[in-house]
XYZ file of C-alpha atoms in Angstrom:
215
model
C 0.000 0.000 0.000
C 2.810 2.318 0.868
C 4.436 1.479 -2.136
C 1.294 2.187 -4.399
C 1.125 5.804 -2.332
C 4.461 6.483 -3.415
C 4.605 5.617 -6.922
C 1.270 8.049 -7.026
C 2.633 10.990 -5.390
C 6.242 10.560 -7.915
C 3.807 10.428 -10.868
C 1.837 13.564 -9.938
C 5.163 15.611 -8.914
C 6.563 14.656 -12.624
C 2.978 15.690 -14.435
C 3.345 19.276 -12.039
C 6.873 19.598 -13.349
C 6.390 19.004 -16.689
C 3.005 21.451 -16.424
C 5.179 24.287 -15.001
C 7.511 24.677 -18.028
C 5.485 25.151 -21.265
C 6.961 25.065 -24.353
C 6.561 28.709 -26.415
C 5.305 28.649 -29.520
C 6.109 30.839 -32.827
C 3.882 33.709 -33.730
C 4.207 32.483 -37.178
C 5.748 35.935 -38.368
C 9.150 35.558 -39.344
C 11.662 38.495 -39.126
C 15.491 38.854 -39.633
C 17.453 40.602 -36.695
C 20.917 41.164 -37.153
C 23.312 41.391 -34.125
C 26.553 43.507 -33.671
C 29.723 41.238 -32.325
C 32.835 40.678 -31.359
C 36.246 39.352 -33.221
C 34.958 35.699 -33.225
C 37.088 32.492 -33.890
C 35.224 29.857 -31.846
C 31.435 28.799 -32.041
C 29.304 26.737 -29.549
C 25.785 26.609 -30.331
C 23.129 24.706 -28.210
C 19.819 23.965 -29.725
C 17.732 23.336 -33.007
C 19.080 25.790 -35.465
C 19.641 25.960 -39.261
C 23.887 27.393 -39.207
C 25.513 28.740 -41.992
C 29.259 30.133 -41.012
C 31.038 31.904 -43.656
C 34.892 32.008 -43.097
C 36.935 34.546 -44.581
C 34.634 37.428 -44.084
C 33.795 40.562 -41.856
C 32.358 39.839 -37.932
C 28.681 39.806 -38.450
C 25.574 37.626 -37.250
C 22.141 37.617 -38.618
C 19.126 35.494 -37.009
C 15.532 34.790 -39.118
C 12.993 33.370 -36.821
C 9.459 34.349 -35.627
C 9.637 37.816 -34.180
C 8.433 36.696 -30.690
C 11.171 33.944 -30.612
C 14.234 35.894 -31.292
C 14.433 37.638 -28.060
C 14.953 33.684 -26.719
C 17.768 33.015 -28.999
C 21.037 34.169 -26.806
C 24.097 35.208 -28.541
C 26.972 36.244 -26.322
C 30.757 36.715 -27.029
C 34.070 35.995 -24.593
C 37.062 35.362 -24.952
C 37.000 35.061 -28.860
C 33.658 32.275 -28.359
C 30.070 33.221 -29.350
C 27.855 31.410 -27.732
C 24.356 30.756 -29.427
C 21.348 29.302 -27.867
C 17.803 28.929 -26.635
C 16.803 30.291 -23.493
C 13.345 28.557 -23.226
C 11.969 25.304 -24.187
C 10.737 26.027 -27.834
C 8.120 23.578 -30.084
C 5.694 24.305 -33.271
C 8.632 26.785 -34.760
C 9.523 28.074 -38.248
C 12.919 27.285 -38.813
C 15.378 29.263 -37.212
C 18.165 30.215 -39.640
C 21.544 31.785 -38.240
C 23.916 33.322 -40.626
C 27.375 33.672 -39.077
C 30.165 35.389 -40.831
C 33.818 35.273 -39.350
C 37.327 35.499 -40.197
C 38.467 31.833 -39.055
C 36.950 28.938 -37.495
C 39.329 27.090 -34.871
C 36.932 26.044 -32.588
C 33.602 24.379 -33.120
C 30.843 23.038 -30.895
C 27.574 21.870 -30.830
C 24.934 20.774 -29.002
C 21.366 19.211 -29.993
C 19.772 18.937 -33.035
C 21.505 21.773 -35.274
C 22.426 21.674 -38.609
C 25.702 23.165 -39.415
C 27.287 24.026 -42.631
C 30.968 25.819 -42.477
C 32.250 27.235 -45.854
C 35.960 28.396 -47.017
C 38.025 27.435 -43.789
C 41.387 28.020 -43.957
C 42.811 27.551 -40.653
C 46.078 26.283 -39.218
C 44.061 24.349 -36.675
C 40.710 22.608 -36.294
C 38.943 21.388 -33.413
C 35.181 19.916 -33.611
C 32.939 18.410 -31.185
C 29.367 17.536 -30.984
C 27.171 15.819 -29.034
C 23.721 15.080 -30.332
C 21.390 14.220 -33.237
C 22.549 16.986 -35.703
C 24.255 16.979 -38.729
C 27.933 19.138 -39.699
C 29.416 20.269 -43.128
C 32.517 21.230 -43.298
C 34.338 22.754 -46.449
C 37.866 24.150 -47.312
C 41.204 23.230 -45.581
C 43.140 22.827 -42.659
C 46.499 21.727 -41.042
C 45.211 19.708 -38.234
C 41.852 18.659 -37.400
C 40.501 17.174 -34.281
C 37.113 15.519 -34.114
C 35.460 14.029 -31.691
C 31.485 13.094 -31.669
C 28.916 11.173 -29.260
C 25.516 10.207 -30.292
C 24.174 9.599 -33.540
C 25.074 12.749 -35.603
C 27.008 13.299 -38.636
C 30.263 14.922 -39.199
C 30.588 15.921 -42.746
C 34.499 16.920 -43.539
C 35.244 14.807 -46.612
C 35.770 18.330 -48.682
C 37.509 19.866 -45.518
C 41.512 18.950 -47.092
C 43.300 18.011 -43.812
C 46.850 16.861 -43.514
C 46.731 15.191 -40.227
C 43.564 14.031 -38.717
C 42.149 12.856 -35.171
C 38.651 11.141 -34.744
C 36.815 9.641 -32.272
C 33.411 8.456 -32.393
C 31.523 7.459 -29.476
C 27.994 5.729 -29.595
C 26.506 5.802 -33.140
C 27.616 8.696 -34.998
C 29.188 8.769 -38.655
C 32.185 10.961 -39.660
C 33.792 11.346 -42.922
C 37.425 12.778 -43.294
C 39.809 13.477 -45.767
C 43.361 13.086 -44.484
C 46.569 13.624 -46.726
C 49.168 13.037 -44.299
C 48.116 10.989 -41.468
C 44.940 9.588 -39.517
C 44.363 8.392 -36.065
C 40.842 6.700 -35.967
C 38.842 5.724 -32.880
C 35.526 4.086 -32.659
C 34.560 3.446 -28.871
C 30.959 2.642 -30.179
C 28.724 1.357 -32.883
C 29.856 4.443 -35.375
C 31.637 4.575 -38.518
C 34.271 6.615 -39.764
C 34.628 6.718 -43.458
C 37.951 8.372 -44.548
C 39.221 10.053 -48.261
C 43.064 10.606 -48.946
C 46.096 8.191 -48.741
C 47.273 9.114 -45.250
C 51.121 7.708 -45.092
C 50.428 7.034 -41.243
C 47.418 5.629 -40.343
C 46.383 4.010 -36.817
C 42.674 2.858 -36.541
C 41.000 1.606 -33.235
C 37.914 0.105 -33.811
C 35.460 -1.407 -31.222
C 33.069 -4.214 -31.311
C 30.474 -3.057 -33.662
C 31.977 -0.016 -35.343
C 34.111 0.205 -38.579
C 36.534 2.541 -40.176
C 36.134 2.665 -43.966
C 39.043 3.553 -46.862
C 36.828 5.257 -49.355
């Protein structure tokens, strides 16, 4: 009987939590803000967002969402980092498009279910992460690039010319890389790392279940 109490009382606390935080809905009238920044070099973005970053370019950030949903999307810079994301649980949204423009990528990050497409890098170094269900282009060329992923996203970098590359994939997420000079490859999961080039040094550690693919 005690029990039976208990498990009632846990199941109405949960229903009175999940009551007191509503999602916010879009107005359905979609706007484009644009936001002054900072020198910018790194990126972390948390959330559901549609990302294009332009490398190469002048500091600038535009957002196109519904106009009552902007004022939720955070953008804040320090120490050379924006950070971009939601400040309230959002559902029933337009899509929320973010146009960043920046002079070099180094740093990357991401967090949810965004959608990420970087064009023209040209850096000396590289360094991506994600954890999540989204999805990440990458395009142009780099030194050194360091990847590592957890969940079941994608990593996109097969036209991001690399001479020495580092990847590890945890859970079930795919990555493709092109890699010139070398390629350290780590699968700690189910993933799959598919890899372009003819690295001349090549190390590939491979769990139970994954794979690492010469394409």
């Amino acid at each position: 009987m005690t029990k039976t109490i208990l498990l009632i009382a846990l199941i109405a606390a949960l229903a009175f939590v999940s009551c007191g935080t509503p999602s916010i809905k879009g107005s359905g009238n979609v706007t484009t803000e644009e936001r002054t920044i900072d020198y910018v070099s790194k990126v972390d973005i948390t959330g559901n967002f549609s990302v294009e970053i332009n490398c190469g370019e002048t500091n600038t950030l535009k957002i196109e969402a519904e106009d009552n949903i902007l004022p939720l999307i955070e953008t804040k810079v320090e120490d050379e980092k924006i950070t971009i994301r939601e400040l309230e649980k959002l559902t029933n949204l337009r899509e929320i498009k973010i146009i960043l423009s920046i002079h070099t990528l180094v740093e990357l990050e991401t967090n949810g279910k965004s959608n990420i497409i970087a064009k023209n890098i040209n850096s000396d170094e590289l360094d991506v992460s994600m954890d999540g269900e989204g999805e990440i282009q990458l395009e142009g060329k780099v030194d050194d690039l360091n990847i590592s992923m957890d969940g079941e996203g994608k990593i996109l970098a097969k036209d991001l010319q690399s001479k020495n590359a580092y990847v590890i994939v945890y859970g079930d997420g795919k990555s493709e890389i092109y890699a010139r000079k070398s390629l350290k490859a780590k699968v700690k999961g189910e993933g799959v790392i598919d890899y372009y080039g003819d690295p001349e040094d090549l190390a590939i550690d491979v769990a139970k279940g994954g794979a690492v693919n010469k394409k």
